[in-house]
Coordinates of C-alpha atoms and ligand atoms in Angstrom, one line a residue:
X1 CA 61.1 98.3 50.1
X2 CA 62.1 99.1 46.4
X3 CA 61.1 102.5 45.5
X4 CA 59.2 101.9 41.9
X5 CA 58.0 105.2 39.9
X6 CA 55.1 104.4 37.2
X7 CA 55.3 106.8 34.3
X8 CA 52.1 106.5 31.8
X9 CA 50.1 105.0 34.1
X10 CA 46.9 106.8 33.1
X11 CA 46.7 105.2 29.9
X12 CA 45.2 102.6 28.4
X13 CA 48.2 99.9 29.1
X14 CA 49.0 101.6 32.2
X15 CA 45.9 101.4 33.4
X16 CA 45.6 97.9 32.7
X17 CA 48.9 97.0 34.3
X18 CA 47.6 98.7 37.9
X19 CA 44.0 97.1 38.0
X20 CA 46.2 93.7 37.7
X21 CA 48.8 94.9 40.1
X22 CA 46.2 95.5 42.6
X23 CA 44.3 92.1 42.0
X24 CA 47.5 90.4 42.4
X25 CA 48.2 92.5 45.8
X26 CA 51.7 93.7 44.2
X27 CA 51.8 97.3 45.8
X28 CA 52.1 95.9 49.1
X29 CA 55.6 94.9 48.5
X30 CA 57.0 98.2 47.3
X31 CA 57.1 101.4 47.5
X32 CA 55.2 103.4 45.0
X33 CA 55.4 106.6 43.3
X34 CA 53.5 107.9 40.4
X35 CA 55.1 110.5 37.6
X36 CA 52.9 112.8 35.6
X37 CA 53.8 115.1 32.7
X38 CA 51.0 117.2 33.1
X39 CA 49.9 117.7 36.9
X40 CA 52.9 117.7 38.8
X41 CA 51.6 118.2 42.3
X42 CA 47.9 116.6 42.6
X43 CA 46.7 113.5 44.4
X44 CA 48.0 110.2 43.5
X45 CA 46.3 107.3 43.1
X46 CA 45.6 105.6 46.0
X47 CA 47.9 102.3 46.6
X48 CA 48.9 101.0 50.0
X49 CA 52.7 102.1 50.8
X50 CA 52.1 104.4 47.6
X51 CA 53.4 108.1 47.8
X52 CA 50.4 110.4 48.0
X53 CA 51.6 113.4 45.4
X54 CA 52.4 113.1 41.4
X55 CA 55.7 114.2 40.5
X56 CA 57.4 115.4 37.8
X57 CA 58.1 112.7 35.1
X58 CA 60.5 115.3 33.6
X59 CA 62.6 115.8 36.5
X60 CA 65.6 113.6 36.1
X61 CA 66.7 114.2 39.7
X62 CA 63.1 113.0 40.8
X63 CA 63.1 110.1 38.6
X64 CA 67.1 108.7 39.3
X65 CA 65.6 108.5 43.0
X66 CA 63.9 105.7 42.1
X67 CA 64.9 101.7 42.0
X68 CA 62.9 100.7 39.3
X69 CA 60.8 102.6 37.0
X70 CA 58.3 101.6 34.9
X71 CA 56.9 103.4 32.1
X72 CA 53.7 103.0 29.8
X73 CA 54.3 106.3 28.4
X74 CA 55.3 105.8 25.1
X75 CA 58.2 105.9 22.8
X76 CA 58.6 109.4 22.3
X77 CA 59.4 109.6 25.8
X78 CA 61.3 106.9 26.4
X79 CA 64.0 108.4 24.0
X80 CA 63.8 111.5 25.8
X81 CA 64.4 110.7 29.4
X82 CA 65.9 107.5 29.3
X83 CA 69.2 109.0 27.6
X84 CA 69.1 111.3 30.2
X85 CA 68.6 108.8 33.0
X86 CA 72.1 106.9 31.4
X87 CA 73.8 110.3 31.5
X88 CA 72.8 111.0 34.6
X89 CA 74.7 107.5 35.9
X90 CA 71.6 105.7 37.1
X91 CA 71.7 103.0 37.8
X92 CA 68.1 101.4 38.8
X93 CA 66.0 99.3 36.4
X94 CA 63.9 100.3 33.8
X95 CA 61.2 98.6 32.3
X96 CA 59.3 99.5 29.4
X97 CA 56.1 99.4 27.3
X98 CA 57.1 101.1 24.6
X99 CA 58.9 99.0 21.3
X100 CA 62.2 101.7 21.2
X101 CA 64.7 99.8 22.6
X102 CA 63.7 96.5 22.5
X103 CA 66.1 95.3 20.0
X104 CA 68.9 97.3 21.8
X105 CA 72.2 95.3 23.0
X106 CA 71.6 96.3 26.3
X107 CA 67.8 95.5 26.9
X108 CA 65.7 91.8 27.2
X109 CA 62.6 91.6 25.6
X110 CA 60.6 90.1 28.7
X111 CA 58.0 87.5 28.5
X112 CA 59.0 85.1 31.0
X113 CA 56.9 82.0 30.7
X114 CA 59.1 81.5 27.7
X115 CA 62.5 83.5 28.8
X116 CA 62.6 82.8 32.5
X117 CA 66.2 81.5 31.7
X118 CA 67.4 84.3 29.8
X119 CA 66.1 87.2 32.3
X120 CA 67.7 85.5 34.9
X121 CA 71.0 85.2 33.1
X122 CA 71.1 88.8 32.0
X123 CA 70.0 90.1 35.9
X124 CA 73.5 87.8 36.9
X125 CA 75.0 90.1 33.8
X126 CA 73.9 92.9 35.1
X127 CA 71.1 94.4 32.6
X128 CA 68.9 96.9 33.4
X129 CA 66.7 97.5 31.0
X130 CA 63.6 95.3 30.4
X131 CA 61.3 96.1 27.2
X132 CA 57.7 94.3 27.0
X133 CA 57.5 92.7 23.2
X134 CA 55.2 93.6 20.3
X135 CA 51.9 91.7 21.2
X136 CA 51.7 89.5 18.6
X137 CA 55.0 88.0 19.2
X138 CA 53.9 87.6 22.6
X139 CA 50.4 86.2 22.8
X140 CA 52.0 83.9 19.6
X141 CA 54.7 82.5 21.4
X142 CA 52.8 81.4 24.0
X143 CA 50.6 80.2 22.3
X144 CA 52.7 77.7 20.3
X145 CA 55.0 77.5 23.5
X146 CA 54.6 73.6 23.8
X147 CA 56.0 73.2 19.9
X148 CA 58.5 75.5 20.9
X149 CA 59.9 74.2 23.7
X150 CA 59.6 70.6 22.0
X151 CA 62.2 72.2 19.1
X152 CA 59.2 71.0 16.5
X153 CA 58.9 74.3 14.5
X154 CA 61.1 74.7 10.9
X155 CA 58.8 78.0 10.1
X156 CA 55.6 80.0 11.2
X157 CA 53.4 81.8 9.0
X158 CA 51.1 84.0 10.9
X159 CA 48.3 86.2 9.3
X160 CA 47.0 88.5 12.0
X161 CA 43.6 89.8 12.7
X162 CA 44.3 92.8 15.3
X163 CA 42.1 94.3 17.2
X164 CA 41.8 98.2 17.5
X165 CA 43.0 98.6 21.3
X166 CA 46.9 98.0 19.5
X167 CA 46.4 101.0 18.2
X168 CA 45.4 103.0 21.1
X169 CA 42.3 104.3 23.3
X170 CA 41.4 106.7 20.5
X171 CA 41.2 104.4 17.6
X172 CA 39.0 101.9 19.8
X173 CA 36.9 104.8 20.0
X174 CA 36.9 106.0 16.4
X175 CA 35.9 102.5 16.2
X176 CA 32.7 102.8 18.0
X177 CA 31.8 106.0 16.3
X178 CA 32.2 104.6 13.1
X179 CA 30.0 101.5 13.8
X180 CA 27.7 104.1 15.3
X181 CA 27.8 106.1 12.1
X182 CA 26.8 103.2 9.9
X183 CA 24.2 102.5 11.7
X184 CA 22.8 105.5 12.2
X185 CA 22.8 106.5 7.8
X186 CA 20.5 103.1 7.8
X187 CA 17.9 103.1 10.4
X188 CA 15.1 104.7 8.9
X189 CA 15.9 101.4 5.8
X190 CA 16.6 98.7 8.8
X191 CA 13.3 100.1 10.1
X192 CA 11.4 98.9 7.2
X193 CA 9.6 95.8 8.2
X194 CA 10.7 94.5 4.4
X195 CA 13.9 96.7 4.3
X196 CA 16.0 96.3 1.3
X197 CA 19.7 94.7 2.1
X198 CA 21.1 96.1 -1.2
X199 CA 20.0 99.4 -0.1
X200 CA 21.5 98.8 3.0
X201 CA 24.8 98.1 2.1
X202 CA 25.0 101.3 -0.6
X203 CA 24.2 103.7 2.1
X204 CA 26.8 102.4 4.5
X205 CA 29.2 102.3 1.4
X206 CA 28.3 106.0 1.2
X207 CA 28.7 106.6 4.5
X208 CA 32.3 105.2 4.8
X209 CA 33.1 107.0 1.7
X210 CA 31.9 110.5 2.8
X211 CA 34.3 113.2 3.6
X212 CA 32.2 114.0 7.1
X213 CA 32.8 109.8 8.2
X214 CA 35.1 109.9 11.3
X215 CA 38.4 108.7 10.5
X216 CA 41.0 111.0 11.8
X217 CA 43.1 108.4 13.8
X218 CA 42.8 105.5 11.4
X219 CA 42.8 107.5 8.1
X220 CA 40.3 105.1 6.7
X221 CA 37.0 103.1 7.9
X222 CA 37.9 100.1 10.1
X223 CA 34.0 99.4 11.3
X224 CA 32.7 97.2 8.2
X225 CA 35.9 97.4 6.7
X226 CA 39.7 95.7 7.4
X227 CA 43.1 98.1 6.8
X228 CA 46.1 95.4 5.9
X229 CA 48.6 97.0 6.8
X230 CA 50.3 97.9 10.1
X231 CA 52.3 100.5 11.3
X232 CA 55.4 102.0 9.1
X233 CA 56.1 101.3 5.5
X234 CA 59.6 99.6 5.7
X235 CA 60.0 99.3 1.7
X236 CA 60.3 96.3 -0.4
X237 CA 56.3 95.3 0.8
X238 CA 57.3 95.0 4.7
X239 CA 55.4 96.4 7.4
X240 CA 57.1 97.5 10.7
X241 CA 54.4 94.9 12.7
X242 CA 56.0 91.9 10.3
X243 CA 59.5 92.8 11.0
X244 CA 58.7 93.2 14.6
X245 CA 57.3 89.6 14.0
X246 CA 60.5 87.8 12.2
X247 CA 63.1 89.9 14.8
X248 CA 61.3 89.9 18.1
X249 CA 60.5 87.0 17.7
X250 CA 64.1 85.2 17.8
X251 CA 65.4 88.1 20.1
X252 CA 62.7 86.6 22.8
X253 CA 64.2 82.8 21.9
X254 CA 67.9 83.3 22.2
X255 CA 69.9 81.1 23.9
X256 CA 67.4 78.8 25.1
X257 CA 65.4 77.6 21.8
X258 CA 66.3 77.1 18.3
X259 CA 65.8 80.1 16.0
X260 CA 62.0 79.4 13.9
X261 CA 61.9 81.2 10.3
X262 CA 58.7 83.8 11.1
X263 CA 56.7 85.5 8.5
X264 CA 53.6 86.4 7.9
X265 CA 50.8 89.5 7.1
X266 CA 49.4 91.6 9.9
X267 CA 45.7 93.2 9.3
X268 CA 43.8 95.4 11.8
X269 CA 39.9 94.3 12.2
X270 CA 37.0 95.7 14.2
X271 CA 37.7 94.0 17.1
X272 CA 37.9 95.3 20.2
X273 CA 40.9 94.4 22.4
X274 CA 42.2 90.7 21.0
X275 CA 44.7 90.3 18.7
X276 CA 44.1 86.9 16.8
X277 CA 46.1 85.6 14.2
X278 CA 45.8 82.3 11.9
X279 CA 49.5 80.4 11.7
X280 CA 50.6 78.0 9.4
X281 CA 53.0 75.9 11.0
X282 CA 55.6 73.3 9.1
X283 CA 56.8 71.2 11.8
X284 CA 60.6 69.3 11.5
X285 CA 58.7 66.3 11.1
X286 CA 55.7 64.1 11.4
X287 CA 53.7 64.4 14.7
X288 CA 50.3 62.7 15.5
X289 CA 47.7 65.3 15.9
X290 CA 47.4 63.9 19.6
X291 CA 51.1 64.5 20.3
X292 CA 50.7 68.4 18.9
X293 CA 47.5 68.9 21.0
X294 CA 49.4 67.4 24.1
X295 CA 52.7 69.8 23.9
X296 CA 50.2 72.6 23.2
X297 CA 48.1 72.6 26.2
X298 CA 50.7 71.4 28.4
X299 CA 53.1 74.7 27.5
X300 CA 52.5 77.0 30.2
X301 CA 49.3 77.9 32.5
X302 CA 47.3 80.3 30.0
X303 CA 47.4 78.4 26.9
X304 CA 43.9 77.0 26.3
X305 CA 43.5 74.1 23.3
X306 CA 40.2 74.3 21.8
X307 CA 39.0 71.6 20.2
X308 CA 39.1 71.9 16.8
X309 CA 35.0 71.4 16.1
X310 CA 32.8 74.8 15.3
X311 CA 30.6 74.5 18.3
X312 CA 33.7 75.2 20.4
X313 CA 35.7 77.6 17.7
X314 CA 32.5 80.0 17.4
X315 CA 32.1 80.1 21.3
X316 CA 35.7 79.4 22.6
X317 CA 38.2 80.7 20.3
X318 CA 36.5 84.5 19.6
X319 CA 38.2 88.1 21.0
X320 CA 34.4 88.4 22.5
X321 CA 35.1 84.7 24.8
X322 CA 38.9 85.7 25.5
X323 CA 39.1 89.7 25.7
X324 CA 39.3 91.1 29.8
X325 CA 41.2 87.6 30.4
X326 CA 44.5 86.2 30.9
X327 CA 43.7 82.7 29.2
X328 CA 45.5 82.3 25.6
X329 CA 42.9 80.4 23.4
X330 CA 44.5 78.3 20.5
X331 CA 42.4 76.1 18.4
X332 CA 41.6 75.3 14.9
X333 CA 44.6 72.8 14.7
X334 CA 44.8 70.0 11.8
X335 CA 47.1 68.9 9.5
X336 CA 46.7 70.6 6.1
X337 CA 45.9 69.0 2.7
X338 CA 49.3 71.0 1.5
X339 CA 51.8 68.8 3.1
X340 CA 52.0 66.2 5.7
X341 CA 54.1 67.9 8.0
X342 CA 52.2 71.3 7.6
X343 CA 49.5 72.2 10.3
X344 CA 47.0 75.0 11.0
X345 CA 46.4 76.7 14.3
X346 CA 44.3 80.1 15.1
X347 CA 44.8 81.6 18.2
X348 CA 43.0 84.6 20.4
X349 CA 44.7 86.1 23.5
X350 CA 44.2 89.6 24.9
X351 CA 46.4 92.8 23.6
X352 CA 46.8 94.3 26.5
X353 CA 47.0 92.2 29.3
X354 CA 49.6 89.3 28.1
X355 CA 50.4 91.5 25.1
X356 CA 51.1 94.3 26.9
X357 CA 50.8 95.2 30.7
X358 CA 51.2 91.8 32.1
X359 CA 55.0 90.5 30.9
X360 CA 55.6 94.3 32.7
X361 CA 53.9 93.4 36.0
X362 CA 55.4 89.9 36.2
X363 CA 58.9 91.7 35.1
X364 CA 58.3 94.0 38.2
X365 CA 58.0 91.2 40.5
X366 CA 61.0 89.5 38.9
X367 CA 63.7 92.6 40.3
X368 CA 61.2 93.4 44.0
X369 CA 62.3 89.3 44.4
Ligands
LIG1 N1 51.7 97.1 17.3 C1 50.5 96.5 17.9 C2 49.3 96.8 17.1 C3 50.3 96.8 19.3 O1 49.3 97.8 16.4 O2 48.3 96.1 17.2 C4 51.4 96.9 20.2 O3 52.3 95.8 20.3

């Protein structure tokens, strides 16, 4: 049995990634051992064939032990102990939450509904280093996977509405408090029985605006609000989410699809744990709106087409219907008034299963095969 170390698994995504692994009954297949930074020494989590003790995720000797090794840790990390892995001459395979070297030579972004083809060809080549992609690219790509794979995209315009968990476990708890703290500066109004909605709204104003509102992770309110923009500054008006978007994107296709022009704005909302985003899509050419719902919902096994009528949108395609699930809702879809070959799609899937711990589980299962 392959020896597999998990580094970060007490986060959120790392977290995630073991509830799945156990659902799917992947431990029995290995051999597990857990890594800490912090309690070298204490009891593991319990996993059948899993070693009982934490060790030292700073040991290199510990870690170059292992066949595989799978960290959720984070990219501060990453850059730390991988280099010393490589110098170290291991030689086992590493897989990775964290966005450092994803766009490296020597790593594959891994999602493989849609780059089965080129993990396969880079295992033949020898790689060893497997990075899970930004979640946006992911849940979009598979998503649109059946216009993909049909070669029917010229460009993709996606405005995102991202939900707090991409930020981390603190932030979708600053969330909560902030909600909390609006509501709390208007109950005695909402109380009213002929409360006052424009005395409402000034106190939650005030509330946001007040030095004592709870805003330490996101530097500004999210709860009632929306921040558009995400992650670095890059200069010239790019955000490091949109590059990640344009680049990541056509790393993921390589050698098996054409390259699609990708561009768009990415906003975080007061959502929980779905990232959802609104694409405009200009397609090669004319397709009947039948023939794009077909290749849509016959793309992989997660995509979900909902019809495109409000009932359906308001209950189907939400972060509240989709969130805790592997499904990838996509709906919304018509031709737009702007151009006959322009359509609209808005799709929901969940951050941190397929846009996070889940292209890492199925990666896992790729090399214990
Ligand atoms: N960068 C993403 C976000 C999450 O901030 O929502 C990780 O892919």
């Amino acid at each position: 049995m392959k020896k597999v170390g998990f580094v970060g698994w007490r986060g959120m995504v790392g977290s995630v990634l073991l509830d799945r692994m156990k659902e799917e009954n992947n431990f029995s297949n290995i051999n597990a051992f857990f890594f800490t930074t912090s309690q070298v020494g204490m009891k593991a989590p319990e996993t059948i064939n899993g070693e009982k003790i934490l060790l030292d995720a700073h040991s290199i000797k510990e870690l170059s032990e292992m066949d595989i090794i799978l960290s959720c840790q984070g990219g501060d990390y990453t850059e730390k102990v991988y280099a010393e892995l490589k110098k170290y001459n291991w030689d086992g395979h590493w897989i990775d939450a964290a966005s450092t070297l994803r766009m490296a030579d020597e790593s594959i972004i891994v999602l493989d509904p849609i780059n089965e083809p080129s993990i396969n060809t880079a295992l033949k080549n020898g790689f060893r280093t497997w990075v899970g992609g930004n979640c946006t690219v992911s849940l979009m790509l598979l998503a649109i996977h059946g216009l993909i794979k049909e070669g029917a995209i010229e460009w993709v315009s996606s405005m995102t509405y991202q939900a707090a968990s991409g930020a981390g476990a603190k932030n979708m708890k600053e969330l909560l408090v902030q909600m909390g703290q609006l509501h709390s500066s208007t109950e005695s109004e909402l109380k009213k029985i002929n409360f006052n909605i424009l005395d409402v709204d000034k106190m939650v104003l005030n509330k946001m605006r007040s030095s004592d509102f709870s805003k330490e992770n996101f530097q500004v309110p999210l709860a009632g609000n929306l921040i558009p923009w995400i992650d670095q500054d890059l200069g010239k008006g790019l955000s490091r989410e949109e590059w990640k978007g344009q680049f990541e994107t056509n790393k993921i296709l390589m050698n098996n699809y054409e390259k699609i022009n990708v561009d768009g704005l990415c906003t975080r909302i007061g959502s929980m744990r779905s990232h959802s985003q609104a694409l405009t899509i200009k397609l090669k050419k004319h397709y009947e709106l039948t023939e794009i719902n077909d290749l849509i919902k016959s793309a992989n096994n997660w995509v979900k087409l909902v019809p495109n009528e409000k009932e359906a949108s308001i209950n189907n395609l939400t972060p509240a219907a989709v969130s805790g699930g592997l499904d990838i809702a996509i709906g919304r879809v018509r031709r737009l008034a702007l151009d006959d070959n322009i359509i609209s799609a808005f799709t929901v899937g969940d951050q941190l299963l397929w846009g996070a711990a889940e292209p890492l589980r199925r990666m896992l299962q790729i090399l214990i095969k």
